[in-house]
mmCIF file of C-alpha atoms and ligand atoms in Angstrom:
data_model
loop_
_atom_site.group_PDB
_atom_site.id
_atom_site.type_symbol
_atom_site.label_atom_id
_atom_site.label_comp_id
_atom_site.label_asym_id
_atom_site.label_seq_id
_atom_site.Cartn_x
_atom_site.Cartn_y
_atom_site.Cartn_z
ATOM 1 C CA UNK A 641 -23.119 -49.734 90.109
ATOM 2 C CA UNK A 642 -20.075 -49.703 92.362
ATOM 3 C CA UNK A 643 -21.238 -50.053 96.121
ATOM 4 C CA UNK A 644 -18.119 -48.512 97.500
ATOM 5 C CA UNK A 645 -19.391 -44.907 95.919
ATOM 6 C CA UNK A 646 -21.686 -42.296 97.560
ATOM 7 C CA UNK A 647 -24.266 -41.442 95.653
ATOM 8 C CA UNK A 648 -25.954 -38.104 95.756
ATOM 9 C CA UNK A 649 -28.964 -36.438 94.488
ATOM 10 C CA UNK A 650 -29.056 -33.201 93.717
ATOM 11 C CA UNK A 651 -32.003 -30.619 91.564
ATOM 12 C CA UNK A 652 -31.537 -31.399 87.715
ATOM 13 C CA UNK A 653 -32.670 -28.355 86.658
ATOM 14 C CA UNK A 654 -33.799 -25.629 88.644
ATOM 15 C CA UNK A 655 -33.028 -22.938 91.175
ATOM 16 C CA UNK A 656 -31.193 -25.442 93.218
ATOM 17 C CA UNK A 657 -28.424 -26.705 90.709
ATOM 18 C CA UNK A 658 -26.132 -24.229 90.111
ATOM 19 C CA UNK A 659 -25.683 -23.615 94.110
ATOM 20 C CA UNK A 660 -25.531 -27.275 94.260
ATOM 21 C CA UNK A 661 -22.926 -27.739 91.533
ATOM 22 C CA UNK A 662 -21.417 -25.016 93.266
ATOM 23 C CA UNK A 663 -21.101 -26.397 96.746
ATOM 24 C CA UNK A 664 -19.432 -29.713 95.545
ATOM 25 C CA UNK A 665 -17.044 -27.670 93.263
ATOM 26 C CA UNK A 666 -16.079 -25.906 96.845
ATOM 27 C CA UNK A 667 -15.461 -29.132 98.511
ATOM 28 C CA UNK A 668 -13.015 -30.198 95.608
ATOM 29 C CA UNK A 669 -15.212 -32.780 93.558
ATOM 30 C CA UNK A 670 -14.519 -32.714 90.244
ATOM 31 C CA UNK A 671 -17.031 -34.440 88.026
ATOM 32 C CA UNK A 672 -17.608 -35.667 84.880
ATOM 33 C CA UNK A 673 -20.865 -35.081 83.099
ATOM 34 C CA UNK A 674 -23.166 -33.181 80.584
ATOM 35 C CA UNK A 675 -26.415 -31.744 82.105
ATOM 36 C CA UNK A 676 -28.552 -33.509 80.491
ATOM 37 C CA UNK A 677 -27.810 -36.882 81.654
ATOM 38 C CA UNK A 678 -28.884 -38.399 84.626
ATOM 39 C CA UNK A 679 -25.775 -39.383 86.756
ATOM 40 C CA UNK A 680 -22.298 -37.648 86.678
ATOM 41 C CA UNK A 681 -19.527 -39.355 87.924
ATOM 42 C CA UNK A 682 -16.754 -38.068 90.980
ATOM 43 C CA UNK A 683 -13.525 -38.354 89.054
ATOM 44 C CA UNK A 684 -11.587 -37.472 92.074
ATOM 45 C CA UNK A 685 -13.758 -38.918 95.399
ATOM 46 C CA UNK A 686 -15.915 -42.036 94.976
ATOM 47 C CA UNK A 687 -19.057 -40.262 95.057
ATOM 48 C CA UNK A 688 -21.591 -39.854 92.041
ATOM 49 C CA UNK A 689 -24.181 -36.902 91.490
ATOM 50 C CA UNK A 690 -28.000 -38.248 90.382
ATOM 51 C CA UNK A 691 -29.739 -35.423 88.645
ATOM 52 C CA UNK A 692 -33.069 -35.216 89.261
ATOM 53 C CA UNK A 693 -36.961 -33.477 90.170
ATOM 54 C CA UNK A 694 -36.167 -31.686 93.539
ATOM 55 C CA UNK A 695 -39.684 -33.002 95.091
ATOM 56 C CA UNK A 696 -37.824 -36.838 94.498
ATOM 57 C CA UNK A 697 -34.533 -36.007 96.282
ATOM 58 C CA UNK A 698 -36.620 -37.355 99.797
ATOM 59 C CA UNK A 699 -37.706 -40.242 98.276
ATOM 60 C CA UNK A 700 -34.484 -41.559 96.849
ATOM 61 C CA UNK A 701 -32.556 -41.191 100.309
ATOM 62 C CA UNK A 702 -35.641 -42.535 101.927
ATOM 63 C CA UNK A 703 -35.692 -45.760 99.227
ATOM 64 C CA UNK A 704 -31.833 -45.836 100.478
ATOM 65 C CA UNK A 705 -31.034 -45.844 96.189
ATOM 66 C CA UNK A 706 -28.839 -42.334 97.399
ATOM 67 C CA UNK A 707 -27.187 -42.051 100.651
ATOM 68 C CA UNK A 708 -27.012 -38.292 100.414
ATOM 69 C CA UNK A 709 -29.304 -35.305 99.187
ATOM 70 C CA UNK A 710 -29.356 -31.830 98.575
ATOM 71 C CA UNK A 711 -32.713 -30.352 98.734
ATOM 72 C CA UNK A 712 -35.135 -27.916 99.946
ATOM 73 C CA UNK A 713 -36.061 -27.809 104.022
ATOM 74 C CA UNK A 714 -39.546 -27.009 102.238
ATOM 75 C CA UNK A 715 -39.318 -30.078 100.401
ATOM 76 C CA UNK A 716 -38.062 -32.325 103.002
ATOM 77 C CA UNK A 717 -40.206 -30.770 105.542
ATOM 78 C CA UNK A 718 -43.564 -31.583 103.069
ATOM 79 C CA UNK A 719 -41.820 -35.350 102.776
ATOM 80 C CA UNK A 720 -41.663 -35.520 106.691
ATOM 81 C CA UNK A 721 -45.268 -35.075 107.087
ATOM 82 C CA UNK A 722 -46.643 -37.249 104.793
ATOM 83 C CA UNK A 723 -44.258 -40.386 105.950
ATOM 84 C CA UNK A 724 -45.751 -39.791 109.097
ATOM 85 C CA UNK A 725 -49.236 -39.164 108.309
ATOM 86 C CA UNK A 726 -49.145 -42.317 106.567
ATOM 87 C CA UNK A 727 -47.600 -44.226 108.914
ATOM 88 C CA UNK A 728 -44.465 -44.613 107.784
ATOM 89 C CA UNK A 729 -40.943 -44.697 109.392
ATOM 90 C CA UNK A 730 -38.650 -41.550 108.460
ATOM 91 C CA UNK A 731 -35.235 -42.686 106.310
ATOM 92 C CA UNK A 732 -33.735 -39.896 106.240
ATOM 93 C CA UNK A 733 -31.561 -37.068 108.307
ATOM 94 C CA UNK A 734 -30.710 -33.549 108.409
ATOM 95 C CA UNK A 735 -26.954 -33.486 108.630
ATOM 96 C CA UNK A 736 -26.367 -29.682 107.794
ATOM 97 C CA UNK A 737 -28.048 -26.245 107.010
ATOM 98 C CA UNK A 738 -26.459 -24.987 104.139
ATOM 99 C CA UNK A 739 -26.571 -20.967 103.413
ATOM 100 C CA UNK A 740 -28.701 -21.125 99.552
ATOM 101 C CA UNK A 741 -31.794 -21.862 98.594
ATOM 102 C CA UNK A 742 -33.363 -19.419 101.055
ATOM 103 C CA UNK A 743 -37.304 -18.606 100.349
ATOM 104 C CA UNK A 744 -40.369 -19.159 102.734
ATOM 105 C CA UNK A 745 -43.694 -21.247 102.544
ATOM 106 C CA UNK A 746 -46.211 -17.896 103.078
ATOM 107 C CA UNK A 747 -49.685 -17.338 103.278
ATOM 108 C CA UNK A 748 -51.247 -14.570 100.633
ATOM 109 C CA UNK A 749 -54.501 -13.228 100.201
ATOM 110 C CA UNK A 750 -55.648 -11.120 97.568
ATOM 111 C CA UNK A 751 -54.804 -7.642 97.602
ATOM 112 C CA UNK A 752 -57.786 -5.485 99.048
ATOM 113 C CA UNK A 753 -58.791 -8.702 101.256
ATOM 114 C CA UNK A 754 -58.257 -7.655 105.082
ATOM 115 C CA UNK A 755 -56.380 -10.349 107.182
ATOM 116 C CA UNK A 756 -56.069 -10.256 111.363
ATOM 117 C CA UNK A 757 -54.279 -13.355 111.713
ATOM 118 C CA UNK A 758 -54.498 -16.963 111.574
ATOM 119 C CA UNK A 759 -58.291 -16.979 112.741
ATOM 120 C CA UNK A 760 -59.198 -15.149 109.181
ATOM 121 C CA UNK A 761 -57.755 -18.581 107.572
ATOM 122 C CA UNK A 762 -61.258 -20.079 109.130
ATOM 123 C CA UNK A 763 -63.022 -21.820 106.712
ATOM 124 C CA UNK A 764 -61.587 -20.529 103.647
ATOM 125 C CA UNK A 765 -60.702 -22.631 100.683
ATOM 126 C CA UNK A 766 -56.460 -22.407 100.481
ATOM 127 C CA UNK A 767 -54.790 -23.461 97.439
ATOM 128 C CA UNK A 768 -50.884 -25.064 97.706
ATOM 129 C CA UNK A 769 -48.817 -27.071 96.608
ATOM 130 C CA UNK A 770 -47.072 -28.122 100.270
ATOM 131 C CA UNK A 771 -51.129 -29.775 101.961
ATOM 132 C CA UNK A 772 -49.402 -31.407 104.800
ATOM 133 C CA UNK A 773 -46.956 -28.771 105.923
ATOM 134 C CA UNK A 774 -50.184 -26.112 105.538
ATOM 135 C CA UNK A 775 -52.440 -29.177 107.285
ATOM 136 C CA UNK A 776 -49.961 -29.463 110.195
ATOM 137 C CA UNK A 777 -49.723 -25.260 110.293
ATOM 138 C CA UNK A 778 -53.446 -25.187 110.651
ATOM 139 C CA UNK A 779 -53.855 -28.115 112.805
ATOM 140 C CA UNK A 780 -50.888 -26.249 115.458
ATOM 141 C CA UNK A 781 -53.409 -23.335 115.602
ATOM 142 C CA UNK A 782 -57.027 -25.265 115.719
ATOM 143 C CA UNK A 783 -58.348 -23.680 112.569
ATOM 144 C CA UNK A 784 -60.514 -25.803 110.636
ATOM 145 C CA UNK A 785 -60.423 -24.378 106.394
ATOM 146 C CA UNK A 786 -59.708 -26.538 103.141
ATOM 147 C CA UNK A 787 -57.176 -27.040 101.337
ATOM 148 C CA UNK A 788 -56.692 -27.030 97.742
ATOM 149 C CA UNK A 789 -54.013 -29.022 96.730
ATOM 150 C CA UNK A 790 -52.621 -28.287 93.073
ATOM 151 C CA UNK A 791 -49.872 -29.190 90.909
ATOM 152 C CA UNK A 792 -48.362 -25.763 90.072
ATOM 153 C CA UNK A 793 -50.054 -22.245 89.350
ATOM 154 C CA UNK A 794 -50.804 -21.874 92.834
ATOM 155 C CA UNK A 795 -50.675 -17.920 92.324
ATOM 156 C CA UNK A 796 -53.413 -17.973 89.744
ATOM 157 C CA UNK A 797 -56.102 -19.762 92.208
ATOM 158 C CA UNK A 798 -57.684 -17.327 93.621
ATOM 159 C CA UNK A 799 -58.245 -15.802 90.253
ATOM 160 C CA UNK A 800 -59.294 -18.603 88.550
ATOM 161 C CA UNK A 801 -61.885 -18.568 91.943
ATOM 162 C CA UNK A 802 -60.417 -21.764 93.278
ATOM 163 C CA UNK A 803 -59.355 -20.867 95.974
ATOM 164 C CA UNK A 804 -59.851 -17.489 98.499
ATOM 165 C CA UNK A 805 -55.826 -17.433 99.353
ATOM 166 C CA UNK A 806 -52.947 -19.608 98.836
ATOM 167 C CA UNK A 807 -50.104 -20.808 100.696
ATOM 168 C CA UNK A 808 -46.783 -21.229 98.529
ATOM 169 C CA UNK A 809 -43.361 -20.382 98.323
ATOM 170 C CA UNK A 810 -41.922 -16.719 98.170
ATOM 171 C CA UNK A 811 -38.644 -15.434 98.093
ATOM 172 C CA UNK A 812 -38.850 -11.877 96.729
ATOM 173 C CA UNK A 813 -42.271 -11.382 96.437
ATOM 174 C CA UNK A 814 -42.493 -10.055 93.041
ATOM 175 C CA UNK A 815 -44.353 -12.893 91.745
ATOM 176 C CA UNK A 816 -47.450 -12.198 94.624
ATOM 177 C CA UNK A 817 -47.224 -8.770 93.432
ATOM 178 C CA UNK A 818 -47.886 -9.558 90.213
ATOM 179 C CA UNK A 819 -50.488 -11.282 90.730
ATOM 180 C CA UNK A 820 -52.241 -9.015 93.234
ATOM 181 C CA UNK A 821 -51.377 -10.559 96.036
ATOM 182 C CA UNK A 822 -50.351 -9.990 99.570
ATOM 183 C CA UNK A 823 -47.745 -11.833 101.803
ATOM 184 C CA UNK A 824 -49.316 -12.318 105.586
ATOM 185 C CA UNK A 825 -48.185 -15.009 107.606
ATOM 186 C CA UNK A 826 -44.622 -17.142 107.288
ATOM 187 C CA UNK A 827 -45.811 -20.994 107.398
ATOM 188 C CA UNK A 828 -42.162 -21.976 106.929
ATOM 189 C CA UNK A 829 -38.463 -20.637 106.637
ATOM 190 C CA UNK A 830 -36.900 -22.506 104.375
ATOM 191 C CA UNK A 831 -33.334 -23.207 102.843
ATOM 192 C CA UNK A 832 -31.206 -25.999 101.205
ATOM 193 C CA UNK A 833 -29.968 -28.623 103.798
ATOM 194 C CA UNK A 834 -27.782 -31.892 103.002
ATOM 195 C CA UNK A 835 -29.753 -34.952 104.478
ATOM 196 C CA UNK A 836 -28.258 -38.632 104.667
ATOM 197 C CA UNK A 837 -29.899 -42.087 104.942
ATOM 198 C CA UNK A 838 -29.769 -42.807 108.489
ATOM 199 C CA UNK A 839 -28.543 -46.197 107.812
ATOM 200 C CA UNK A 840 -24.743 -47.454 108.680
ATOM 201 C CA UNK A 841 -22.438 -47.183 105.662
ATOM 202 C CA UNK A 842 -19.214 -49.242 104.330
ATOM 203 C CA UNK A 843 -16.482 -47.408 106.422
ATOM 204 C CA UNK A 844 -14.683 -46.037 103.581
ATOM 205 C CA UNK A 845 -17.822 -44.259 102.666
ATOM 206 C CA UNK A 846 -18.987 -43.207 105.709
ATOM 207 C CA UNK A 847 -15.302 -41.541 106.281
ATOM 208 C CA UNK A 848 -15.977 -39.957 102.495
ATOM 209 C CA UNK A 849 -19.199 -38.271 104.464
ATOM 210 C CA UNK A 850 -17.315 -37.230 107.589
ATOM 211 C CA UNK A 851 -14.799 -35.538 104.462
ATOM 212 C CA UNK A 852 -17.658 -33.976 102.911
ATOM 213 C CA UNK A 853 -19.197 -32.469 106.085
ATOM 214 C CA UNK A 854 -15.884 -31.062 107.109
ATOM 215 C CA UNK A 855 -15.394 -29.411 103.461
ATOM 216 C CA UNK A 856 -18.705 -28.029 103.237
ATOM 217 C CA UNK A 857 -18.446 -26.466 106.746
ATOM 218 C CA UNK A 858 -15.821 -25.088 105.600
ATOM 219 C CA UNK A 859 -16.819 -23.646 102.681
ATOM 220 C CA UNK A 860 -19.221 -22.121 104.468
ATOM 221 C CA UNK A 861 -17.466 -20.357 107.078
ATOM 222 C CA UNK A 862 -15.075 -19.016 104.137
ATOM 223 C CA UNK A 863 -17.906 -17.575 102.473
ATOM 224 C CA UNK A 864 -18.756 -15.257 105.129
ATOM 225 C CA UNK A 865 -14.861 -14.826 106.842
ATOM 226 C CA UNK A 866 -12.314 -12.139 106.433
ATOM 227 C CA UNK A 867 -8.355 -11.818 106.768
ATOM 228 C CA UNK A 868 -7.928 -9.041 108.852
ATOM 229 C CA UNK A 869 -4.313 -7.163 109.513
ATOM 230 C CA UNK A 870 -3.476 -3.926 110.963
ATOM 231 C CA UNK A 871 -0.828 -1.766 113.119
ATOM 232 C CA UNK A 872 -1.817 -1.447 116.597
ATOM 233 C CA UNK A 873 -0.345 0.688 119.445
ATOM 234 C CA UNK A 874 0.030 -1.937 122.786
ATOM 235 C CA UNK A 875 -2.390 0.008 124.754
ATOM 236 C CA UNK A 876 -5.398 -0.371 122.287
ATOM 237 C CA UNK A 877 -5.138 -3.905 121.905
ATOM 238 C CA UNK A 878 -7.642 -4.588 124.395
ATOM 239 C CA UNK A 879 -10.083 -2.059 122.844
ATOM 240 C CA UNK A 880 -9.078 -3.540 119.259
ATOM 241 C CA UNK A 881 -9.881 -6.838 120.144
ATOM 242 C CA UNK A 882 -12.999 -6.092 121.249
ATOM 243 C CA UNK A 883 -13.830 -4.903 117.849
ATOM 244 C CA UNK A 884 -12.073 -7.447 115.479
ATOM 245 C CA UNK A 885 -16.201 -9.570 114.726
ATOM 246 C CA UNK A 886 -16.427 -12.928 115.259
ATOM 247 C CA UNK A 887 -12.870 -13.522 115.828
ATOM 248 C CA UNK A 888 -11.386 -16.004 118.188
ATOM 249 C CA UNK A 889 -7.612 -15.320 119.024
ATOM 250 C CA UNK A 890 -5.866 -12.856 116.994
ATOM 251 C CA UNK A 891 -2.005 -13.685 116.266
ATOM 252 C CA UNK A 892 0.113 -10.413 117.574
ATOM 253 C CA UNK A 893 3.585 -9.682 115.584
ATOM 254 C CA UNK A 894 6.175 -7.619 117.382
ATOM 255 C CA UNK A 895 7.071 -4.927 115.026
ATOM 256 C CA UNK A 896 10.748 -4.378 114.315
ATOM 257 C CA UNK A 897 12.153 -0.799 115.415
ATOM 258 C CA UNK A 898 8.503 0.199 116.983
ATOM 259 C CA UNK A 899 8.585 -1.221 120.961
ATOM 260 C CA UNK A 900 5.051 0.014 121.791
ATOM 261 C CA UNK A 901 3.506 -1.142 118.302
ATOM 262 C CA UNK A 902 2.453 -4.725 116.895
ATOM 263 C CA UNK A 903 0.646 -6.313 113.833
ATOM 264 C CA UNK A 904 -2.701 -7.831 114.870
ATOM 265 C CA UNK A 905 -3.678 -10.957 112.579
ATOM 266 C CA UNK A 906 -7.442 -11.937 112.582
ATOM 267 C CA UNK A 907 -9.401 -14.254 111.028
ATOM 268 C CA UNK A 908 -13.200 -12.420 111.122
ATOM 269 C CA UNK A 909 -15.997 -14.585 110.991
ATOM 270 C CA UNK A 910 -18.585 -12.290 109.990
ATOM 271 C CA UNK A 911 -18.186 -9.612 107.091
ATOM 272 C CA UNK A 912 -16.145 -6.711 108.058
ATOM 273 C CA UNK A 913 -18.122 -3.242 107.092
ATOM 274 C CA UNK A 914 -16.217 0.047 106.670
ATOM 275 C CA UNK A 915 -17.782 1.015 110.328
ATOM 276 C CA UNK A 916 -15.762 -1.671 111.532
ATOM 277 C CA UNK A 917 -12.691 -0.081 109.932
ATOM 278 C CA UNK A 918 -13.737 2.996 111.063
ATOM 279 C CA UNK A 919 -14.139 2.202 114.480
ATOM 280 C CA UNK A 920 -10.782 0.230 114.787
ATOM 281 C CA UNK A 921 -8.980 3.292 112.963
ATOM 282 C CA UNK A 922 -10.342 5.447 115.886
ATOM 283 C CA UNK A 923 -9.028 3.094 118.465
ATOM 284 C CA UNK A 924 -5.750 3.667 117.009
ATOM 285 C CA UNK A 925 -5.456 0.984 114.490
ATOM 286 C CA UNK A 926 -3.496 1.769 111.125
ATOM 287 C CA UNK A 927 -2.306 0.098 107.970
ATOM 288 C CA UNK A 928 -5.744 -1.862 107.756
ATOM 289 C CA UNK A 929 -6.319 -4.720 105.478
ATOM 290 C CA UNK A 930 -8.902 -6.968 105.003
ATOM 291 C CA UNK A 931 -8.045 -10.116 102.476
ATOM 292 C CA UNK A 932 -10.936 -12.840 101.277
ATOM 293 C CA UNK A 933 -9.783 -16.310 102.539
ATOM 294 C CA UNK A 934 -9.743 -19.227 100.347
ATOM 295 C CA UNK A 935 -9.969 -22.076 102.099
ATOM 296 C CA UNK A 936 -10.440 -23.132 105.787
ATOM 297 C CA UNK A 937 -10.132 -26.251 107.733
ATOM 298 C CA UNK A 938 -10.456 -26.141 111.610
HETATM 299 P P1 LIG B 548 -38.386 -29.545 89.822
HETATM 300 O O1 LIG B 548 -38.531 -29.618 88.344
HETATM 301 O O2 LIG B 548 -37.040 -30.052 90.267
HETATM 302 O O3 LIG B 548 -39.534 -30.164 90.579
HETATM 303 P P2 LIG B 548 -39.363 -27.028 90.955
HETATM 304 O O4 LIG B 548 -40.080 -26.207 89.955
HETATM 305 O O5 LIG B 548 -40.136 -27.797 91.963
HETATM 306 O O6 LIG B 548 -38.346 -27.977 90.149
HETATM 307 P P3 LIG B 548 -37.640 -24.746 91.748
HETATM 308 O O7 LIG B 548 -38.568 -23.631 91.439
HETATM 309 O O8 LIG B 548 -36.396 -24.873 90.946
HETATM 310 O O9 LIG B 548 -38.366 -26.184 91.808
HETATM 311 O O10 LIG B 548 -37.268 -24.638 93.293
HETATM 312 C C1 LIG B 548 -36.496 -25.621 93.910
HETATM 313 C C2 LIG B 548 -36.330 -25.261 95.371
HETATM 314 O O11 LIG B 548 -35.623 -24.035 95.492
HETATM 315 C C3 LIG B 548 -37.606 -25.023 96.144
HETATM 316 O O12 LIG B 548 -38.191 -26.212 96.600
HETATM 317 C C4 LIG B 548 -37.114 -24.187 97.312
HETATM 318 O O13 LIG B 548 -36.493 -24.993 98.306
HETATM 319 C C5 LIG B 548 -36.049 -23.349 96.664
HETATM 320 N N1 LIG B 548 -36.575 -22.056 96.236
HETATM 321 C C6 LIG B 548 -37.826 -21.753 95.863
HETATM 322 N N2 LIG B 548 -37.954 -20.472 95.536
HETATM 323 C C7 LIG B 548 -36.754 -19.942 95.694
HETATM 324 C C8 LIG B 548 -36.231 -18.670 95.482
HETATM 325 N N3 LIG B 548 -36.976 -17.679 95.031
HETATM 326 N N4 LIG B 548 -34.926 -18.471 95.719
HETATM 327 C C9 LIG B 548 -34.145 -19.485 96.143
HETATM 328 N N5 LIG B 548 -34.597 -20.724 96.358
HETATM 329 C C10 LIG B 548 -35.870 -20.965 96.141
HETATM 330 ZN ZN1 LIG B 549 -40.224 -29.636 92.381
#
């Protein structure tokens, strides 16, 4: 394997991937691969993709055989703990929050059970799949119960009498609901995040990270920004400003044959909702039009 190429793991197969694939198709990396196999190659950066279980994206930074990762905060979080409650030193970083993946580690009991808070969670039996991030929630709060750690089928525990609630990962909450259970308590908000191996790097890939941070930080400011242009009379433009969301400074455009008019330019970092419109219309504002940007570098 060339040492002058990143490598980075991402989920082979599962909820993760295509947002993954997605991201690095964003940020311009074109790669080379069928699904199935195990390592795709960057035809147009030097950086590789590893295809893999999500729950071993940690360990591979951590073993320093990937200098990057994209994973679950869940997942990393779980990692984290364990390291430490073994004893062993962290290898890895959190270098950005990326806007997928989103879910949360929750405590459910079974519908009909009543539930006042983390004192209830006394000396029950709690099935999961994440023990030390549940161990470290109950340890915070001085609750003493045990925990069931499983494999998978968390949501059929208490069913199966195993357990008398469980702690696991919900994003909709359909699947509690259909197995009669109820969300109570958030352990843990969780999204996808890009970690790094804390360790120095060759400069020519450590400036291939710096590109890759930039791109994807870009990518996600796109995602949520707008192009916004409209006709403003002179004396609104302090009330229009005020309403343009989340945008820095506006370009104004004298507009030929109209003295006491201009065109206001604006780059909205948030979405921009009819009432926006609506509002800015009232203010005076006319000839409104908001255009998706492509790409953004700052
Ligand atoms: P693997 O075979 O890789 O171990 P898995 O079954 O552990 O797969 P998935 O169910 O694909 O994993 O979930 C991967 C990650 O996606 C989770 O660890 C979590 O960070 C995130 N995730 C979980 N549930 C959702 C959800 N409903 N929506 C979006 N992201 C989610
Ligand atoms: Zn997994």
């Amino acid at each position: 394997m060339d040492e002058l190429r990143l490598k980075l793991a991402i989920q082979k197969s599962g909820r993760l991937t295509d947002p993954s694939l997605d991201l690095l198709a964003r940020c311009g990396l074109k790669i080379s691969r069928g699904k199935d196999q195990l390592m795709a190659y960057g035809e147009n950066m030097p950086l590789d993709v590893l295809f893999v279980r999500d729950d071993d994206i940690p360990d591979l930074v951590q073993e320093d055989v990937c200098d990057l990762g994209l994973v679950g905060l869940n997942v990393l979080e779980e990692k984290r703990l364990e390291l430490a409650a073994r004893g062993h030193p962290v290898r890895f970083q959190q270098v950005r929050k990326l806007d997928f993946g989103r879910c949360r580690l929750s405590l459910a009991v079974p519908q009909g059970t009543s539930f006042s808070g983390a004192e209830s969670l006394r000396g029950r039996r709690i099935a999961t799949t994440y023990p030390f991030l549940l161990e470290n929630y109950l340890r915070e709060r001085d609750i003493e119960a045990e925990i069931v750690t499983l494999s998978g089928a968390v949501e059929i525990a208490p069913r199966l009498g195993r357990a008398d609630l469980i702690c696991d990962l919900v994003s909709t909450g359909s699947t509690l609901q259909a197995n009669h259970l109820r969300e109570v308590e958030t352990v843990l908000e969780s999204h996808a995040v890009l970690i790094r191996t804390p360790l120095a790097l060759a400069p020519l890939k450590d400036e291939w990270v710096e590109r890759l941070l930039m791109r994807i930080d870009g990518v996600q400011q796109v995602r949520e920004s707008k192009y916004i242009m409209l006709h403003a009379p002179r004396d609104a433009l302090p009330q229009i400003r005020k309403l343009l969301p989340g945008s820095e400074s506006p370009t104004i455009i004298p507009l030929e044959g109209f003295p006491d008019k201009v065109a206001v330019h604006a780059v909205c970092r948030e979405n921009v909702f009819w009432e926006t419109l609506e509002s800015l219309k009232k203010a005076g504002a006319s000839a409104l039009l908001v255009l998706p940007v492509e790409k953004m570098l700052a």
